[in-house]
């Protein structure tokens, strides 16, 4: 009986084992397909966003160089750029619902490459051979490195996928790795904010680290919101859960504060430095947040992780070379012409005395009423130079100084 039952048991187990083996490749292919969809959406969104920003910039430049009295928001070019910008941001937002966070964030290098190529195509300057070699060869090399890094990121990116349900997000939110990460991030953020606000330490690294820490929380909440919307569209409603609105509020708040610090950095430093350093710091912080919150690299082998890290480093180097060779704008140094100021009297006015400003300052040219000043602080008067018309060849003084008394 035992010998007769064993072949039947083996026959019954064969279809189950075959089915189990056939399901795993299907799951892997489906996850890779989702990775590809998310990566293509992110690349498309960044390309469209860079084109949109350059269109809006072109609209401002064209209005500034012409006598067109219209405002920029009354031009078709600016509105076309705005619509393309919304389309691009929607593409980037939807990409977080398909692919892991650590894969989508580094793909923002595509926007830097696209902006560099658009700037070189539509440049209005005459190229000189030496200037071209010095300024643009390394930019081409940087674009090539960024493309290679992007290919490695897409090929060896993390392959972790789970449905963004309210239960899963809540479980990740209270997990000890993320709580420990949040504790460290809050401490570092408070220290940086103290040095920036109280000690007036305006180093670019400190400001962009604040942006990167806020940005890591922004992308975590963006993926949660986008994933819950996708799950709701697929039939399982998640929008009635409180965690959805908590993530939505955190997303909006961190994005606003992130934009505030970026605006402050743009007032102090060049945009090329902000692009390169900000990309490196923000990408590193976002990958760390994705690895601790969503466990993006859980189950990945060492080879894939090393190749993914190599792709990030190559993309970092490419972005650095692209932004390093941008033409720096010549700073505008304003000056005030004293002759052009209405009501201001200067030494070239005939018959006007020039005296220093005595209100704890050593600047000249201001006329002050010194009646309330003590006698010891009264400025010494200069001797009167009478205007004379001498013989030919004798030069007269260019101006005369009148004697002013206290009564005047």
PDB file of N, CA and C in Angstrom, residues 129-202:
ATOM      1  N   UNK A 129      36.641  78.833 -30.869  1.00  0.00           N
ATOM      2  CA  UNK A 129      37.166  77.469 -30.667  1.00  0.00           C
ATOM      3  C   UNK A 129      37.695  77.226 -29.265  1.00  0.00           C
ATOM      4  N   UNK A 130      38.503  78.144 -28.737  1.00  0.00           N
ATOM      5  CA  UNK A 130      39.055  77.937 -27.405  1.00  0.00           C
ATOM      6  C   UNK A 130      37.957  77.974 -26.347  1.00  0.00           C
ATOM      7  N   UNK A 131      37.025  78.914 -26.492  1.00  0.00           N
ATOM      8  CA  UNK A 131      35.944  79.021 -25.516  1.00  0.00           C
ATOM      9  C   UNK A 131      35.030  77.807 -25.575  1.00  0.00           C
ATOM     10  N   UNK A 132      34.813  77.299 -26.791  1.00  0.00           N
ATOM     11  CA  UNK A 132      33.959  76.119 -26.929  1.00  0.00           C
ATOM     12  C   UNK A 132      34.587  74.905 -26.252  1.00  0.00           C
ATOM     13  N   UNK A 133      35.890  74.720 -26.487  1.00  0.00           N
ATOM     14  CA  UNK A 133      36.579  73.592 -25.865  1.00  0.00           C
ATOM     15  C   UNK A 133      36.589  73.708 -24.348  1.00  0.00           C
ATOM     16  N   UNK A 134      36.773  74.929 -23.864  1.00  0.00           N
ATOM     17  CA  UNK A 134      36.872  75.118 -22.418  1.00  0.00           C
ATOM     18  C   UNK A 134      35.523  74.974 -21.739  1.00  0.00           C
ATOM     19  N   UNK A 135      34.465  75.430 -22.378  1.00  0.00           N
ATOM     20  CA  UNK A 135      33.170  75.503 -21.715  1.00  0.00           C
ATOM     21  C   UNK A 135      32.246  74.332 -22.021  1.00  0.00           C
ATOM     22  N   UNK A 136      32.349  73.748 -23.219  1.00  0.00           N
ATOM     23  CA  UNK A 136      31.309  72.822 -23.652  1.00  0.00           C
ATOM     24  C   UNK A 136      31.760  71.373 -23.778  1.00  0.00           C
ATOM     25  N   UNK A 137      33.055  71.117 -23.902  1.00  0.00           N
ATOM     26  CA  UNK A 137      33.487  69.731 -24.031  1.00  0.00           C
ATOM     27  C   UNK A 137      33.172  68.954 -22.759  1.00  0.00           C
ATOM     28  N   UNK A 138      33.499  69.533 -21.599  1.00  0.00           N
ATOM     29  CA  UNK A 138      33.198  68.861 -20.347  1.00  0.00           C
ATOM     30  C   UNK A 138      31.685  68.740 -20.115  1.00  0.00           C
ATOM     31  N   UNK A 139      30.926  69.671 -20.664  1.00  0.00           N
ATOM     32  CA  UNK A 139      29.470  69.548 -20.560  1.00  0.00           C
ATOM     33  C   UNK A 139      28.962  68.353 -21.355  1.00  0.00           C
ATOM     34  N   UNK A 140      29.517  68.135 -22.556  1.00  0.00           N
ATOM     35  CA  UNK A 140      29.151  66.954 -23.325  1.00  0.00           C
ATOM     36  C   UNK A 140      29.551  65.676 -22.588  1.00  0.00           C
ATOM     37  N   UNK A 141      30.734  65.681 -21.988  1.00  0.00           N
ATOM     38  CA  UNK A 141      31.171  64.528 -21.198  1.00  0.00           C
ATOM     39  C   UNK A 141      30.226  64.308 -20.015  1.00  0.00           C
ATOM     40  N   UNK A 142      29.825  65.394 -19.363  1.00  0.00           N
ATOM     41  CA  UNK A 142      28.887  65.279 -18.252  1.00  0.00           C
ATOM     42  C   UNK A 142      27.551  64.713 -18.687  1.00  0.00           C
ATOM     43  N   UNK A 143      27.056  65.130 -19.861  1.00  0.00           N
ATOM     44  CA  UNK A 143      25.792  64.573 -20.372  1.00  0.00           C
ATOM     45  C   UNK A 143      25.928  63.077 -20.627  1.00  0.00           C
ATOM     46  N   UNK A 144      27.073  62.672 -21.203  1.00  0.00           N
ATOM     47  CA  UNK A 144      27.278  61.249 -21.444  1.00  0.00           C
ATOM     48  C   UNK A 144      27.337  60.441 -20.160  1.00  0.00           C
ATOM     49  N   UNK A 145      28.020  60.972 -19.155  1.00  0.00           N
ATOM     50  CA  UNK A 145      28.085  60.278 -17.871  1.00  0.00           C
ATOM     51  C   UNK A 145      26.719  60.204 -17.201  1.00  0.00           C
ATOM     52  N   UNK A 146      25.939  61.264 -17.313  1.00  0.00           N
ATOM     53  CA  UNK A 146      24.600  61.246 -16.719  1.00  0.00           C
ATOM     54  C   UNK A 146      23.707  60.207 -17.406  1.00  0.00           C
ATOM     55  N   UNK A 147      23.844  60.073 -18.725  1.00  0.00           N
ATOM     56  CA  UNK A 147      23.061  59.061 -19.443  1.00  0.00           C
ATOM     57  C   UNK A 147      23.478  57.649 -19.024  1.00  0.00           C
ATOM     58  N   UNK A 148      24.799  57.417 -18.912  1.00  0.00           N
ATOM     59  CA  UNK A 148      25.287  56.105 -18.458  1.00  0.00           C
ATOM     60  C   UNK A 148      24.808  55.813 -17.040  1.00  0.00           C
ATOM     61  N   UNK A 149      24.891  56.799 -16.165  1.00  0.00           N
ATOM     62  CA  UNK A 149      24.410  56.601 -14.804  1.00  0.00           C
ATOM     63  C   UNK A 149      22.922  56.301 -14.755  1.00  0.00           C
ATOM     64  N   UNK A 150      22.134  56.982 -15.598  1.00  0.00           N
ATOM     65  CA  UNK A 150      20.696  56.720 -15.648  1.00  0.00           C
ATOM     66  C   UNK A 150      20.404  55.299 -16.119  1.00  0.00           C
ATOM     67  N   UNK A 151      21.170  54.826 -17.106  1.00  0.00           N
ATOM     68  CA  UNK A 151      20.982  53.450 -17.589  1.00  0.00           C
ATOM     69  C   UNK A 151      21.276  52.431 -16.486  1.00  0.00           C
ATOM     70  N   UNK A 152      22.348  52.655 -15.733  1.00  0.00           N
ATOM     71  CA  UNK A 152      22.674  51.745 -14.642  1.00  0.00           C
ATOM     72  C   UNK A 152      21.613  51.798 -13.542  1.00  0.00           C
ATOM     73  N   UNK A 153      21.068  52.988 -13.284  1.00  0.00           N
ATOM     74  CA  UNK A 153      20.030  53.114 -12.261  1.00  0.00           C
ATOM     75  C   UNK A 153      18.778  52.335 -12.642  1.00  0.00           C
ATOM     76  N   UNK A 154      18.372  52.446 -13.907  1.00  0.00           N
ATOM     77  CA  UNK A 154      17.167  51.742 -14.347  1.00  0.00           C
ATOM     78  C   UNK A 154      17.405  50.237 -14.386  1.00  0.00           C
ATOM     79  N   UNK A 155      18.601  49.820 -14.806  1.00  0.00           N
ATOM     80  CA  UNK A 155      18.883  48.392 -14.946  1.00  0.00           C
ATOM     81  C   UNK A 155      19.033  47.694 -13.602  1.00  0.00           C
ATOM     82  N   UNK A 156      19.747  48.328 -12.681  1.00  0.00           N
ATOM     83  CA  UNK A 156      20.050  47.688 -11.401  1.00  0.00           C
ATOM     84  C   UNK A 156      19.295  48.327 -10.240  1.00  0.00           C
ATOM     85  N   UNK A 157      18.202  49.004 -10.526  1.00  0.00           N
ATOM     86  CA  UNK A 157      17.433  49.633  -9.468  1.00  0.00           C
ATOM     87  C   UNK A 157      16.753  48.614  -8.580  1.00  0.00           C
ATOM     88  N   UNK A 158      16.316  49.008  -7.391  1.00  0.00           N
ATOM     89  CA  UNK A 158      15.628  48.074  -6.485  1.00  0.00           C
ATOM     90  C   UNK A 158      14.329  47.570  -7.086  1.00  0.00           C
ATOM     91  N   UNK A 159      13.981  46.354  -6.727  1.00  0.00           N
ATOM     92  CA  UNK A 159      12.841  45.685  -7.344  1.00  0.00           C
ATOM     93  C   UNK A 159      11.769  45.331  -6.316  1.00  0.00           C
ATOM     94  N   UNK A 160      11.650  46.147  -5.277  1.00  0.00           N
ATOM     95  CA  UNK A 160      10.660  45.890  -4.234  1.00  0.00           C
ATOM     96  C   UNK A 160       9.350  46.579  -4.580  1.00  0.00           C
ATOM     97  N   UNK A 161       8.260  45.817  -4.517  1.00  0.00           N
ATOM     98  CA  UNK A 161       6.942  46.354  -4.849  1.00  0.00           C
ATOM     99  C   UNK A 161       5.929  45.854  -3.829  1.00  0.00           C
ATOM    100  N   UNK A 162       5.134  46.749  -3.336  1.00  0.00           N
ATOM    101  CA  UNK A 162       4.013  46.394  -2.474  1.00  0.00           C
ATOM    102  C   UNK A 162       2.906  47.410  -2.693  1.00  0.00           C
ATOM    103  N   UNK A 163       1.684  46.979  -2.439  1.00  0.00           N
ATOM    104  CA  UNK A 163       0.565  47.879  -2.609  1.00  0.00           C
ATOM    105  C   UNK A 163       0.568  48.926  -1.509  1.00  0.00           C
ATOM    106  N   UNK A 164       0.376  50.163  -1.920  1.00  0.00           N
ATOM    107  CA  UNK A 164       0.372  51.269  -0.968  1.00  0.00           C
ATOM    108  C   UNK A 164      -1.008  51.397  -0.324  1.00  0.00           C
ATOM    109  N   UNK A 165      -1.334  50.413   0.489  1.00  0.00           N
ATOM    110  CA  UNK A 165      -2.579  50.478   1.245  1.00  0.00           C
ATOM    111  C   UNK A 165      -2.341  51.227   2.549  1.00  0.00           C
ATOM    112  N   UNK A 166      -3.428  51.634   3.158  1.00  0.00           N
ATOM    113  CA  UNK A 166      -3.321  52.376   4.425  1.00  0.00           C
ATOM    114  C   UNK A 166      -2.683  51.511   5.510  1.00  0.00           C
ATOM    115  N   UNK A 167      -2.970  50.217   5.493  1.00  0.00           N
ATOM    116  CA  UNK A 167      -2.393  49.324   6.497  1.00  0.00           C
ATOM    117  C   UNK A 167      -0.883  49.209   6.338  1.00  0.00           C
ATOM    118  N   UNK A 168      -0.412  49.055   5.101  1.00  0.00           N
ATOM    119  CA  UNK A 168       1.031  48.933   4.865  1.00  0.00           C
ATOM    120  C   UNK A 168       1.771  50.215   5.231  1.00  0.00           C
ATOM    121  N   UNK A 169       1.205  51.367   4.870  1.00  0.00           N
ATOM    122  CA  UNK A 169       1.868  52.639   5.164  1.00  0.00           C
ATOM    123  C   UNK A 169       1.916  52.877   6.674  1.00  0.00           C
ATOM    124  N   UNK A 170       0.845  52.533   7.378  1.00  0.00           N
ATOM    125  CA  UNK A 170       0.853  52.693   8.838  1.00  0.00           C
ATOM    126  C   UNK A 170       1.891  51.784   9.483  1.00  0.00           C
ATOM    127  N   UNK A 171       2.014  50.562   8.963  1.00  0.00           N
ATOM    128  CA  UNK A 171       3.011  49.643   9.505  1.00  0.00           C
ATOM    129  C   UNK A 171       4.429  50.168   9.284  1.00  0.00           C
ATOM    130  N   UNK A 172       4.688  50.727   8.106  1.00  0.00           N
ATOM    131  CA  UNK A 172       6.012  51.310   7.850  1.00  0.00           C
ATOM    132  C   UNK A 172       6.252  52.545   8.717  1.00  0.00           C
ATOM    133  N   UNK A 173       5.192  53.288   8.968  1.00  0.00           N
ATOM    134  CA  UNK A 173       5.344  54.547   9.696  1.00  0.00           C
ATOM    135  C   UNK A 173       5.753  54.322  11.148  1.00  0.00           C
ATOM    136  N   UNK A 174       5.330  53.218  11.737  1.00  0.00           N
ATOM    137  CA  UNK A 174       5.651  52.954  13.146  1.00  0.00           C
ATOM    138  C   UNK A 174       6.752  51.909  13.292  1.00  0.00           C
ATOM    139  N   UNK A 175       7.423  51.567  12.212  1.00  0.00           N
ATOM    140  CA  UNK A 175       8.516  50.594  12.304  1.00  0.00           C
ATOM    141  C   UNK A 175       9.733  51.247  12.958  1.00  0.00           C
ATOM    142  N   UNK A 176      10.523  50.449  13.672  1.00  0.00           N
ATOM    143  CA  UNK A 176      11.639  51.027  14.418  1.00  0.00           C
ATOM    144  C   UNK A 176      12.749  51.571  13.522  1.00  0.00           C
ATOM    145  N   UNK A 177      13.043  50.988  12.319  1.00  0.00           N
ATOM    146  CA  UNK A 177      14.082  51.625  11.493  1.00  0.00           C
ATOM    147  C   UNK A 177      13.709  53.049  11.072  1.00  0.00           C
ATOM    148  N   UNK A 178      12.432  53.235  10.709  1.00  0.00           N
ATOM    149  CA  UNK A 178      12.029  54.580  10.291  1.00  0.00           C
ATOM    150  C   UNK A 178      11.954  55.531  11.478  1.00  0.00           C
ATOM    151  N   UNK A 179      11.513  55.057  12.637  1.00  0.00           N
ATOM    152  CA  UNK A 179      11.479  55.923  13.816  1.00  0.00           C
ATOM    153  C   UNK A 179      12.881  56.355  14.221  1.00  0.00           C
ATOM    154  N   UNK A 180      13.847  55.440  14.126  1.00  0.00           N
ATOM    155  CA  UNK A 180      15.234  55.799  14.431  1.00  0.00           C
ATOM    156  C   UNK A 180      15.775  56.788  13.410  1.00  0.00           C
ATOM    157  N   UNK A 181      15.438  56.553  12.139  1.00  0.00           N
ATOM    158  CA  UNK A 181      15.862  57.483  11.092  1.00  0.00           C
ATOM    159  C   UNK A 181      15.262  58.868  11.301  1.00  0.00           C
ATOM    160  N   UNK A 182      13.995  58.922  11.656  1.00  0.00           N
ATOM    161  CA  UNK A 182      13.341  60.200  11.895  1.00  0.00           C
ATOM    162  C   UNK A 182      13.953  60.928  13.087  1.00  0.00           C
ATOM    163  N   UNK A 183      14.324  60.193  14.130  1.00  0.00           N
ATOM    164  CA  UNK A 183      14.947  60.817  15.287  1.00  0.00           C
ATOM    165  C   UNK A 183      16.276  61.459  14.913  1.00  0.00           C
ATOM    166  N   UNK A 184      17.094  60.743  14.167  1.00  0.00           N
ATOM    167  CA  UNK A 184      18.381  61.291  13.734  1.00  0.00           C
ATOM    168  C   UNK A 184      18.166  62.487  12.811  1.00  0.00           C
ATOM    169  N   UNK A 185      17.206  62.390  11.903  1.00  0.00           N
ATOM    170  CA  UNK A 185      16.963  63.486  10.962  1.00  0.00           C
ATOM    171  C   UNK A 185      16.464  64.734  11.677  1.00  0.00           C
ATOM    172  N   UNK A 186      15.596  64.577  12.657  1.00  0.00           N
ATOM    173  CA  UNK A 186      15.083  65.740  13.396  1.00  0.00           C
ATOM    174  C   UNK A 186      16.208  66.419  14.175  1.00  0.00           C
ATOM    175  N   UNK A 187      17.081  65.635  14.790  1.00  0.00           N
ATOM    176  CA  UNK A 187      18.202  66.219  15.537  1.00  0.00           C
ATOM    177  C   UNK A 187      19.129  66.986  14.604  1.00  0.00           C
ATOM    178  N   UNK A 188      19.478  66.382  13.470  1.00  0.00           N
ATOM    179  CA  UNK A 188      20.366  67.051  12.511  1.00  0.00           C
ATOM    180  C   UNK A 188      19.699  68.301  11.948  1.00  0.00           C
ATOM    181  N   UNK A 189      18.409  68.211  11.652  1.00  0.00           N
ATOM    182  CA  UNK A 189      17.693  69.367  11.106  1.00  0.00           C
ATOM    183  C   UNK A 189      17.661  70.517  12.100  1.00  0.00           C
ATOM    184  N   UNK A 190      17.400  70.223  13.371  1.00  0.00           N
ATOM    185  CA  UNK A 190      17.363  71.280  14.385  1.00  0.00           C
ATOM    186  C   UNK A 190      18.740  71.924  14.574  1.00  0.00           C
ATOM    187  N   UNK A 191      19.803  71.134  14.534  1.00  0.00           N
ATOM    188  CA  UNK A 191      21.151  71.694  14.650  1.00  0.00           C
ATOM    189  C   UNK A 191      21.477  72.599  13.471  1.00  0.00           C
ATOM    190  N   UNK A 192      21.158  72.138  12.270  1.00  0.00           N
ATOM    191  CA  UNK A 192      21.420  72.961  11.086  1.00  0.00           C
ATOM    192  C   UNK A 192      20.597  74.243  11.113  1.00  0.00           C
ATOM    193  N   UNK A 193      19.341  74.129  11.527  1.00  0.00           N
ATOM    194  CA  UNK A 193      18.483  75.310  11.600  1.00  0.00           C
ATOM    195  C   UNK A 193      18.982  76.292  12.640  1.00  0.00           C
ATOM    196  N   UNK A 194      19.531  75.795  13.749  1.00  0.00           N
ATOM    197  CA  UNK A 194      20.086  76.678  14.777  1.00  0.00           C
ATOM    198  C   UNK A 194      21.284  77.456  14.238  1.00  0.00           C
ATOM    199  N   UNK A 195      22.204  76.758  13.575  1.00  0.00           N
ATOM    200  CA  UNK A 195      23.371  77.451  13.022  1.00  0.00           C
ATOM    201  C   UNK A 195      22.971  78.413  11.917  1.00  0.00           C
ATOM    202  N   UNK A 196      21.945  78.073  11.155  1.00  0.00           N
ATOM    203  CA  UNK A 196      21.536  78.934  10.039  1.00  0.00           C
ATOM    204  C   UNK A 196      20.788  80.176  10.517  1.00  0.00           C
ATOM    205  N   UNK A 197      19.903  80.019  11.490  1.00  0.00           N
ATOM    206  CA  UNK A 197      19.078  81.138  11.942  1.00  0.00           C
ATOM    207  C   UNK A 197      19.744  81.953  13.049  1.00  0.00           C
ATOM    208  N   UNK A 198      20.330  81.282  14.032  1.00  0.00           N
ATOM    209  CA  UNK A 198      20.856  81.982  15.194  1.00  0.00           C
ATOM    210  C   UNK A 198      22.302  82.435  14.997  1.00  0.00           C
ATOM    211  N   UNK A 199      23.103  81.629  14.359  1.00  0.00           N
ATOM    212  CA  UNK A 199      24.512  81.963  14.164  1.00  0.00           C
ATOM    213  C   UNK A 199      24.789  82.591  12.801  1.00  0.00           C
ATOM    214  N   UNK A 200      23.752  82.733  11.971  1.00  0.00           N
ATOM    215  CA  UNK A 200      23.884  83.322  10.632  1.00  0.00           C
ATOM    216  C   UNK A 200      24.967  82.613   9.797  1.00  0.00           C
ATOM    217  N   UNK A 201      24.982  81.295   9.876  1.00  0.00           N
ATOM    218  CA  UNK A 201      25.918  80.494   9.088  1.00  0.00           C
ATOM    219  C   UNK A 201      25.257  80.182   7.753  1.00  0.00           C
ATOM    220  N   UNK A 202      25.593  80.971   6.755  1.00  0.00           N
ATOM    221  CA  UNK A 202      24.903  80.879   5.469  1.00  0.00           C
ATOM    222  C   UNK A 202      25.703  80.087   4.439  1.00  0.00           C
TER     223      UNK A 202
END
